[in-house]
Short mmCIF file of N, CA and C in Angstrom, two decimals:
data_model
loop_
_atom_site.label_atom_id
_atom_site.label_comp_id
_atom_site.label_asym_id
_atom_site.label_seq_id
_atom_site.Cartn_x
_atom_site.Cartn_y
_atom_site.Cartn_z
N MET B 1 28.83 10.23 22.98
CA MET B 1 27.52 9.67 22.67
C MET B 1 27.68 8.18 22.31
N SER B 2 26.81 7.35 22.84
CA SER B 2 26.91 5.92 22.59
C SER B 2 26.46 5.58 21.17
N ASP B 3 26.91 4.43 20.69
CA ASP B 3 26.47 3.96 19.37
C ASP B 3 24.96 3.83 19.34
N ARG B 4 24.39 3.33 20.44
CA ARG B 4 22.94 3.12 20.48
C ARG B 4 22.21 4.46 20.37
N GLN B 5 22.73 5.49 21.04
CA GLN B 5 22.11 6.81 20.96
C GLN B 5 22.23 7.36 19.54
N GLN B 6 23.37 7.14 18.91
CA GLN B 6 23.55 7.59 17.53
C GLN B 6 22.54 6.91 16.61
N ILE B 7 22.36 5.59 16.80
CA ILE B 7 21.39 4.85 15.99
C ILE B 7 19.99 5.40 16.24
N PHE B 8 19.65 5.63 17.52
CA PHE B 8 18.33 6.18 17.85
C PHE B 8 18.12 7.51 17.13
N ASP B 9 19.12 8.38 17.17
CA ASP B 9 19.00 9.69 16.54
C ASP B 9 18.80 9.59 15.04
N ILE B 10 19.51 8.68 14.40
CA ILE B 10 19.37 8.49 12.95
C ILE B 10 18.00 7.90 12.63
N VAL B 11 17.57 6.92 13.42
CA VAL B 11 16.24 6.32 13.23
C VAL B 11 15.17 7.40 13.41
N ALA B 12 15.33 8.23 14.43
CA ALA B 12 14.35 9.31 14.66
C ALA B 12 14.29 10.26 13.46
N ALA B 13 15.45 10.55 12.88
CA ALA B 13 15.48 11.41 11.70
C ALA B 13 14.79 10.74 10.52
N GLN B 14 14.91 9.41 10.42
CA GLN B 14 14.25 8.67 9.35
C GLN B 14 12.73 8.62 9.57
N ILE B 15 12.31 8.61 10.83
CA ILE B 15 10.89 8.57 11.15
C ILE B 15 10.22 9.91 10.84
N ALA B 16 10.96 11.00 11.02
CA ALA B 16 10.39 12.35 10.93
C ALA B 16 9.47 12.57 9.72
N PRO B 17 9.90 12.23 8.48
CA PRO B 17 9.01 12.49 7.34
C PRO B 17 7.71 11.68 7.37
N PHE B 18 7.70 10.57 8.12
CA PHE B 18 6.54 9.69 8.21
C PHE B 18 5.69 9.98 9.45
N ASN B 19 6.17 10.88 10.31
CA ASN B 19 5.51 11.16 11.59
C ASN B 19 4.48 12.27 11.40
N LYS B 20 3.40 11.94 10.73
CA LYS B 20 2.38 12.92 10.36
C LYS B 20 1.67 13.54 11.55
N LYS B 21 1.64 12.81 12.68
CA LYS B 21 0.93 13.30 13.86
C LYS B 21 1.86 14.08 14.81
N GLY B 22 3.15 14.15 14.48
CA GLY B 22 4.09 14.87 15.32
C GLY B 22 4.28 14.26 16.70
N ILE B 23 4.24 12.95 16.76
CA ILE B 23 4.40 12.22 18.03
C ILE B 23 5.83 12.40 18.54
N ASP B 24 5.97 12.66 19.84
CA ASP B 24 7.30 12.68 20.46
C ASP B 24 7.80 11.25 20.54
N LEU B 25 8.99 11.01 20.00
CA LEU B 25 9.51 9.65 19.94
C LEU B 25 10.21 9.25 21.23
N ALA B 26 9.99 8.01 21.62
CA ALA B 26 10.65 7.41 22.77
C ALA B 26 10.95 5.96 22.41
N GLU B 27 11.71 5.30 23.26
CA GLU B 27 12.03 3.88 23.04
C GLU B 27 10.76 3.04 22.91
N THR B 28 9.72 3.44 23.62
CA THR B 28 8.49 2.64 23.68
C THR B 28 7.46 3.04 22.63
N THR B 29 7.76 4.03 21.79
CA THR B 29 6.82 4.44 20.76
C THR B 29 6.59 3.28 19.79
N THR B 30 5.32 2.96 19.55
CA THR B 30 5.00 1.87 18.63
C THR B 30 4.67 2.42 17.25
N PHE B 31 5.03 1.64 16.24
CA PHE B 31 4.80 2.07 14.87
C PHE B 31 3.32 1.97 14.50
N ALA B 32 2.69 0.86 14.87
CA ALA B 32 1.29 0.67 14.51
C ALA B 32 0.35 1.48 15.41
N GLY B 33 0.58 1.43 16.71
CA GLY B 33 -0.33 2.08 17.66
C GLY B 33 -0.14 3.58 17.77
N ASP B 34 1.08 4.01 18.13
CA ASP B 34 1.34 5.42 18.37
C ASP B 34 1.42 6.24 17.07
N LEU B 35 2.19 5.72 16.12
CA LEU B 35 2.39 6.47 14.87
C LEU B 35 1.28 6.20 13.84
N GLU B 36 0.52 5.13 14.09
CA GLU B 36 -0.62 4.75 13.23
C GLU B 36 -0.20 4.54 11.77
N TRP B 37 0.91 3.81 11.59
CA TRP B 37 1.40 3.53 10.24
C TRP B 37 0.66 2.35 9.64
N ASP B 38 0.39 2.43 8.33
CA ASP B 38 -0.15 1.28 7.61
C ASP B 38 1.03 0.50 7.01
N SER B 39 0.72 -0.61 6.37
CA SER B 39 1.79 -1.48 5.87
C SER B 39 2.65 -0.81 4.80
N LEU B 40 2.04 0.04 3.98
CA LEU B 40 2.82 0.73 2.94
C LEU B 40 3.82 1.71 3.56
N THR B 41 3.39 2.43 4.58
CA THR B 41 4.29 3.36 5.27
C THR B 41 5.44 2.59 5.91
N VAL B 42 5.13 1.44 6.52
CA VAL B 42 6.17 0.61 7.13
C VAL B 42 7.19 0.18 6.09
N MET B 43 6.73 -0.26 4.93
CA MET B 43 7.65 -0.71 3.88
C MET B 43 8.54 0.43 3.39
N ASP B 44 7.96 1.61 3.20
CA ASP B 44 8.76 2.77 2.79
C ASP B 44 9.79 3.14 3.84
N PHE B 45 9.37 3.10 5.10
CA PHE B 45 10.27 3.43 6.20
C PHE B 45 11.40 2.40 6.32
N VAL B 46 11.06 1.13 6.23
CA VAL B 46 12.08 0.07 6.33
C VAL B 46 13.11 0.24 5.21
N ALA B 47 12.64 0.55 4.00
CA ALA B 47 13.57 0.76 2.88
C ALA B 47 14.51 1.93 3.18
N ALA B 48 13.99 3.00 3.76
CA ALA B 48 14.82 4.15 4.11
C ALA B 48 15.87 3.79 5.16
N VAL B 49 15.47 3.02 6.16
CA VAL B 49 16.40 2.60 7.21
C VAL B 49 17.46 1.67 6.64
N GLU B 50 17.04 0.74 5.80
CA GLU B 50 18.00 -0.18 5.18
C GLU B 50 19.03 0.59 4.35
N ASP B 51 18.58 1.57 3.60
CA ASP B 51 19.50 2.37 2.79
C ASP B 51 20.44 3.18 3.68
N GLU B 52 19.91 3.78 4.72
CA GLU B 52 20.71 4.63 5.61
C GLU B 52 21.85 3.85 6.28
N PHE B 53 21.53 2.63 6.75
CA PHE B 53 22.50 1.84 7.50
C PHE B 53 23.18 0.76 6.66
N ASP B 54 22.77 0.61 5.39
CA ASP B 54 23.32 -0.43 4.51
C ASP B 54 23.16 -1.81 5.13
N ILE B 55 21.92 -2.11 5.53
CA ILE B 55 21.56 -3.40 6.14
C ILE B 55 20.32 -3.94 5.44
N VAL B 56 19.97 -5.20 5.76
CA VAL B 56 18.72 -5.79 5.28
C VAL B 56 17.95 -6.27 6.50
N ILE B 57 16.73 -5.78 6.63
CA ILE B 57 15.84 -6.20 7.71
C ILE B 57 14.85 -7.20 7.11
N THR B 58 14.96 -8.45 7.54
CA THR B 58 14.12 -9.50 6.97
C THR B 58 12.66 -9.32 7.37
N MET B 59 11.78 -9.96 6.63
CA MET B 59 10.36 -9.91 6.95
C MET B 59 10.10 -10.48 8.34
N ASN B 60 10.82 -11.54 8.71
CA ASN B 60 10.65 -12.12 10.04
C ASN B 60 11.03 -11.13 11.13
N MET B 61 12.13 -10.39 10.91
CA MET B 61 12.54 -9.38 11.88
C MET B 61 11.51 -8.27 11.95
N GLN B 62 11.02 -7.84 10.80
CA GLN B 62 10.02 -6.77 10.77
C GLN B 62 8.79 -7.15 11.58
N ALA B 63 8.39 -8.40 11.50
CA ALA B 63 7.20 -8.86 12.21
C ALA B 63 7.38 -8.77 13.72
N GLU B 64 8.63 -8.87 14.20
CA GLU B 64 8.90 -8.85 15.63
C GLU B 64 9.14 -7.44 16.17
N ILE B 65 9.41 -6.48 15.29
CA ILE B 65 9.75 -5.12 15.73
C ILE B 65 8.47 -4.29 15.83
N GLU B 66 8.15 -3.90 17.05
CA GLU B 66 6.94 -3.11 17.28
C GLU B 66 7.22 -1.71 17.79
N THR B 67 8.41 -1.50 18.40
CA THR B 67 8.72 -0.20 19.00
C THR B 67 10.01 0.37 18.41
N VAL B 68 10.20 1.66 18.63
CA VAL B 68 11.42 2.33 18.17
C VAL B 68 12.64 1.69 18.83
N GLY B 69 12.56 1.40 20.11
CA GLY B 69 13.67 0.78 20.83
C GLY B 69 14.05 -0.57 20.25
N GLN B 70 13.05 -1.38 19.89
CA GLN B 70 13.33 -2.68 19.28
C GLN B 70 14.02 -2.51 17.93
N LEU B 71 13.62 -1.50 17.18
CA LEU B 71 14.28 -1.24 15.90
C LEU B 71 15.71 -0.81 16.09
N VAL B 72 15.96 0.05 17.07
CA VAL B 72 17.33 0.50 17.36
C VAL B 72 18.20 -0.70 17.72
N ASP B 73 17.69 -1.60 18.55
CA ASP B 73 18.44 -2.81 18.92
C ASP B 73 18.72 -3.68 17.70
N ALA B 74 17.72 -3.84 16.83
CA ALA B 74 17.89 -4.68 15.63
C ALA B 74 18.93 -4.09 14.70
N VAL B 75 18.89 -2.78 14.50
CA VAL B 75 19.88 -2.12 13.64
C VAL B 75 21.28 -2.30 14.23
N GLY B 76 21.40 -2.14 15.54
CA GLY B 76 22.69 -2.33 16.21
C GLY B 76 23.25 -3.72 15.98
N LYS B 77 22.41 -4.74 16.07
CA LYS B 77 22.84 -6.12 15.85
C LYS B 77 23.24 -6.34 14.39
N LEU B 78 22.46 -5.79 13.46
CA LEU B 78 22.75 -5.99 12.04
C LEU B 78 24.02 -5.27 11.60
N LYS B 79 24.33 -4.18 12.25
CA LYS B 79 25.53 -3.42 11.91
C LYS B 79 26.78 -4.03 12.51
N ALA B 80 26.63 -4.84 13.55
CA ALA B 80 27.78 -5.39 14.27
C ALA B 80 28.53 -6.43 13.43
#
């Protein structure tokens, strides 16, 4: 299994408690549109991801991340 797939799987597991609508996750799933998250949910989720991977996602990075795939790529870069 690739590192990227492992990151995707961990991110998906982190999304699960916040996925109230039971949306099937894909690289193109959007946080605001598909999952319908508000800003508080985003902040809670980002904190969970940061704790899981021991990284810091800046506010500027958060503003640019709209999809699950973009988040997986960002986590991969921050872990490198």
